[in-house]
PDB file of C-alpha atoms in Angstrom:
ATOM      1  CA  MET P   5     -98.721 102.518-113.184  1.00 31.00           C
ATOM      2  CA  GLU P   6     -97.427 105.435-110.782  1.00 35.00           C
ATOM      3  CA  VAL P   7     -97.639 104.685-107.036  1.00 35.00           C
ATOM      4  CA  LYS P   8     -98.995 107.565-105.176  1.00 37.00           C
ATOM      5  CA  ALA P   9     -97.356 108.686-102.004  1.00 39.00           C
ATOM      6  CA  ASP P  10    -100.031 108.837 -99.346  1.00 40.00           C
ATOM      7  CA  ASN P  11    -101.416 105.666-100.126  1.00 41.00           C
ATOM      8  CA  CYS P  12    -101.119 103.513 -96.624  1.00 45.00           C
ATOM      9  CA  ASN P  13     -98.503 100.654 -95.852  1.00 55.00           C
ATOM     10  CA  GLN P  14     -96.197 101.060 -98.870  1.00 72.00           C
ATOM     11  CA  THR P  15     -93.333  99.203 -99.675  1.00 84.00           C
ATOM     12  CA  GLN P  16     -90.396  98.881-101.685  1.00 95.00           C
ATOM     13  CA  VAL P  17     -90.087  95.499-101.842  1.00 95.00           C
ATOM     14  CA  CYS P  18     -89.778  92.761-104.863  1.00 95.00           C
ATOM     15  CA  ASN P  19     -91.615  89.997-103.308  1.00 94.00           C
ATOM     16  CA  ARG P  20     -89.222  87.660-105.983  1.00 94.00           C
ATOM     17  CA  ALA P  21     -88.600  84.253-103.427  1.00 93.00           C
ATOM     18  CA  ARG P  22     -84.984  84.360-101.886  1.00 93.00           C
ATOM     19  CA  CYS P  23     -84.701  88.099-101.640  1.00 95.00           C
ATOM     20  CA  MET P  24     -82.570  88.912 -98.971  1.00 95.00           C
ATOM     21  CA  THR P  25     -83.246  92.733 -99.027  1.00 96.00           C
ATOM     22  CA  CYS P  26     -87.182  92.792 -99.424  1.00 95.00           C
ATOM     23  CA  GLU P  27     -87.198  92.375 -95.326  1.00 95.00           C
ATOM     24  CA  LEU P  28     -84.834  95.557 -94.851  1.00 96.00           C
ATOM     25  CA  MET P  29     -86.980  97.691 -96.631  1.00 96.00           C
ATOM     26  CA  VAL P  30     -88.905  99.827 -94.447  1.00 94.00           C
ATOM     27  CA  ASN P  31     -92.526  99.842 -94.743  1.00 87.00           C
ATOM     28  CA  SER P  32     -93.972 103.470 -95.078  1.00 87.00           C
ATOM     29  CA  ASP P  33     -97.707 105.035 -94.834  1.00 83.00           C
ATOM     30  CA  ASN P  34     -96.872 108.419 -96.436  1.00 90.00           C
ATOM     31  CA  GLY P  35     -93.880 107.914 -99.050  1.00 93.00           C
ATOM     32  CA  HIS P  36     -91.305 109.255 -96.263  1.00 94.00           C
ATOM     33  CA  MET P  37     -88.929 107.696 -93.740  1.00 95.00           C
ATOM     34  CA  LEU P  38     -86.960 109.687 -91.311  1.00 93.00           C
ATOM     35  CA  VAL P  39     -83.365 109.694 -91.701  1.00 95.00           C
ATOM     36  CA  ASN P  40     -81.273 111.486 -88.841  1.00 92.00           C
ATOM     37  CA  ASP P  41     -84.565 112.678 -88.042  1.00 90.00           C
ATOM     38  CA  HIS P  42     -85.174 114.636 -90.826  1.00 93.00           C
ATOM     39  CA  LYS P  43     -88.147 113.532 -93.303  1.00 95.00           C
ATOM     40  CA  CYS P  44     -86.462 111.803 -96.545  1.00 96.00           C
ATOM     41  CA  LYS P  45     -88.963 111.459 -99.354  1.00 96.00           C
ATOM     42  CA  LEU P  46     -89.100 107.850-100.738  1.00 97.00           C
ATOM     43  CA  ASP P  47     -89.956 106.841-104.818  1.00 96.00           C
ATOM     44  CA  MET P  48     -92.467 104.255-103.779  1.00 95.00           C
ATOM     45  CA  GLY P  49     -92.790 103.385-107.542  1.00 94.00           C
ATOM     46  CA  LEU P  50     -88.994 101.833-107.357  1.00 96.00           C
ATOM     47  CA  LYS P  51     -88.757  97.928-105.745  1.00 96.00           C
ATOM     48  CA  CYS P  52     -85.253  96.610-104.006  1.00 96.00           C
ATOM     49  CA  ASN P  53     -84.688  94.421-107.163  1.00 97.00           C
ATOM     50  CA  ASP P  54     -84.270  97.851-109.562  1.00 97.00           C
ATOM     51  CA  ASN P  55     -81.132  99.544-111.249  1.00 96.00           C
ATOM     52  CA  ASN P  56     -79.199 102.478-111.191  1.00 97.00           C
ATOM     53  CA  LEU P  57     -80.727 103.661-107.734  1.00 97.00           C
ATOM     54  CA  ILE P  58     -79.736 106.126-104.962  1.00 97.00           C
ATOM     55  CA  TYR P  59     -80.589 104.763-101.414  1.00 98.00           C
ATOM     56  CA  VAL P  60     -80.780 105.737 -98.058  1.00 98.00           C
ATOM     57  CA  ALA P  61     -79.622 103.014 -94.809  1.00 97.00           C
ATOM     58  CA  GLN P  62     -80.634 104.536 -91.342  1.00 97.00           C
ATOM     59  CA  CYS P  63     -79.550 102.560 -88.383  1.00 97.00           C
ATOM     60  CA  LYS P  64     -82.071 101.257 -85.981  1.00 97.00           C
ATOM     61  CA  LEU P  65     -79.799 101.776 -83.043  1.00 97.00           C
ATOM     62  CA  CYS P  66     -78.761 105.636 -83.497  1.00 96.00           C
ATOM     63  CA  ILE P  67     -80.309 108.510 -85.274  1.00 88.00           C
ATOM     64  CA  SER P  68     -76.482 109.843 -85.986  1.00 92.00           C
ATOM     65  CA  GLY P  69     -75.788 106.615 -87.998  1.00 94.00           C
ATOM     66  CA  PHE P  70     -77.260 106.486 -91.580  1.00 96.00           C
ATOM     67  CA  TYR P  71     -75.122 106.373 -94.981  1.00 97.00           C
ATOM     68  CA  PHE P  72     -76.512 107.512 -98.923  1.00 97.00           C
ATOM     69  CA  GLY P  73     -75.410 105.093-101.438  1.00 97.00           C
ATOM     70  CA  GLN P  74     -75.930 104.786-105.211  1.00 96.00           C
ATOM     71  CA  THR P  75     -75.632 101.714-107.354  1.00 96.00           C
ATOM     72  CA  TRP P  76     -75.652 100.901-110.670  1.00 96.00           C
ATOM     73  CA  ASN P  77     -76.485  97.308-110.060  1.00 96.00           C
ATOM     74  CA  SER P  78     -79.875  96.776-108.018  1.00 97.00           C
ATOM     75  CA  LEU P  79     -79.832  97.370-104.796  1.00 97.00           C
ATOM     76  CA  SER P  80     -80.724  94.146-103.803  1.00 97.00           C
ATOM     77  CA  SER P  81     -76.995  93.053-105.259  1.00 97.00           C
ATOM     78  CA  ARG P  82     -75.475  96.383-103.658  1.00 97.00           C
ATOM     79  CA  MET P  83     -76.775  94.820 -99.964  1.00 97.00           C
ATOM     80  CA  ASN P  84     -75.197  91.728-100.937  1.00 96.00           C
ATOM     81  CA  THR P  85     -71.548  93.528-101.121  1.00 96.00           C
ATOM     82  CA  HIS P  86     -72.679  95.198 -97.719  1.00 97.00           C
ATOM     83  CA  ARG P  87     -73.759  92.107 -96.596  1.00 96.00           C
ATOM     84  CA  ALA P  88     -70.214  90.323 -97.240  1.00 96.00           C
ATOM     85  CA  GLY P  89     -68.591  93.152 -94.557  1.00 96.00           C
ATOM     86  CA  PHE P  90     -70.122  91.942 -91.627  1.00 96.00           C
ATOM     87  CA  LYS P  91     -67.799  88.882 -91.894  1.00 94.00           C
ATOM     88  CA  GLU P  92     -64.751  88.851 -89.418  1.00 88.00           C
ATOM     89  CA  GLY P  93     -62.579  91.580 -90.769  1.00 94.00           C
ATOM     90  CA  GLN P  94     -64.304  92.352 -93.712  1.00 95.00           C
ATOM     91  CA  GLN P  95     -66.140  95.652 -92.208  1.00 95.00           C
ATOM     92  CA  GLY P  96     -63.556  98.077 -93.705  1.00 94.00           C
ATOM     93  CA  LYS P  97     -65.559  96.878 -96.969  1.00 95.00           C
ATOM     94  CA  SER P  98     -68.685  98.466 -96.403  1.00 97.00           C
ATOM     95  CA  ALA P  99     -69.505 102.103 -94.408  1.00 97.00           C
ATOM     96  CA  LEU P 100     -72.779 100.158 -93.006  1.00 97.00           C
ATOM     97  CA  ALA P 101     -70.770  97.221 -91.159  1.00 97.00           C
ATOM     98  CA  MET P 102     -68.198  99.649 -90.187  1.00 97.00           C
ATOM     99  CA  HIS P 103     -70.845 101.615 -88.351  1.00 97.00           C
ATOM    100  CA  ILE P 104     -72.312  98.540 -87.007  1.00 97.00           C
ATOM    101  CA  PHE P 105     -68.724  97.485 -85.700  1.00 97.00           C
ATOM    102  CA  GLU P 106     -67.749 100.680 -84.356  1.00 96.00           C
ATOM    103  CA  ALA P 107     -71.031 102.112 -82.466  1.00 97.00           C
ATOM    104  CA  HIS P 108     -72.502  98.988 -81.523  1.00 97.00           C
ATOM    105  CA  HIS P 109     -70.582  96.280 -81.797  1.00 95.00           C
ATOM    106  CA  ASP P 110     -72.655  93.971 -79.688  1.00 96.00           C
ATOM    107  CA  LYS P 111     -75.113  93.812 -82.422  1.00 96.00           C
ATOM    108  CA  PHE P 112     -72.742  93.045 -85.476  1.00 96.00           C
ATOM    109  CA  LYS P 113     -74.257  89.774 -85.546  1.00 96.00           C
ATOM    110  CA  ASN P 114     -77.709  91.515 -86.576  1.00 96.00           C
ATOM    111  CA  LYS P 115     -75.983  92.226 -90.075  1.00 96.00           C
ATOM    112  CA  LEU P 116     -77.820  94.673 -92.278  1.00 97.00           C
ATOM    113  CA  LEU P 117     -80.829  93.853 -89.761  1.00 97.00           C
ATOM    114  CA  ASN P 118     -79.758  96.426 -88.350  1.00 97.00           C
ATOM    115  CA  PHE P 119     -80.748  99.118 -90.723  1.00 97.00           C
ATOM    116  CA  ASP P 120     -83.844 100.413 -92.469  1.00 96.00           C
ATOM    117  CA  ILE P 121     -83.064 100.874 -96.022  1.00 97.00           C
ATOM    118  CA  GLY P 122     -85.350 103.275 -98.423  1.00 97.00           C
ATOM    119  CA  ILE P 123     -85.080 103.691-102.238  1.00 97.00           C
ATOM    120  CA  ILE P 124     -84.937 107.644-102.882  1.00 97.00           C
ATOM    121  CA  LEU P 125     -84.993 108.026-106.696  1.00 96.00           C
ATOM    122  CA  SER P 126     -83.595 106.508-109.830  1.00 96.00           C
ATOM    123  CA  CYS P 127     -80.612 107.955-111.667  1.00 92.00           C
ATOM    124  CA  LYS P 128     -79.290 107.485-115.182  1.00 83.00           C
ATOM    125  CA  ARG P 129     -75.855 106.929-116.231  1.00 76.00           C
ATOM    126  CA  GLU P 130     -74.113 109.798-118.357  1.00 73.00           C
TER     127      GLU P 130
END
């Protein structure tokens, strides 16, 4: 089923029980999210449990903190890897953790909740 980008209140959540990534996914009423004050088109037909994705993370605390990433695993699995970077002394293992540690150290305990996440597109492995 194709999801149209102009439907209201679209989400990219999988709604699986105990999925810790669903709460990070941006809600979009127009199939876009703001990244560094620019509109970024999202593929609203994709969910956080899909594989082979290009995604974006936008810091909620500043517009300059954004990250584009690619994963062959599910986005949920990739977010778990970023989540591990929010442990003491491990922030160098995640660009997201490093951003919060350096730019917003007092918010480090909030971990990935400092970000809105959106899926831009699905990609194929060559």
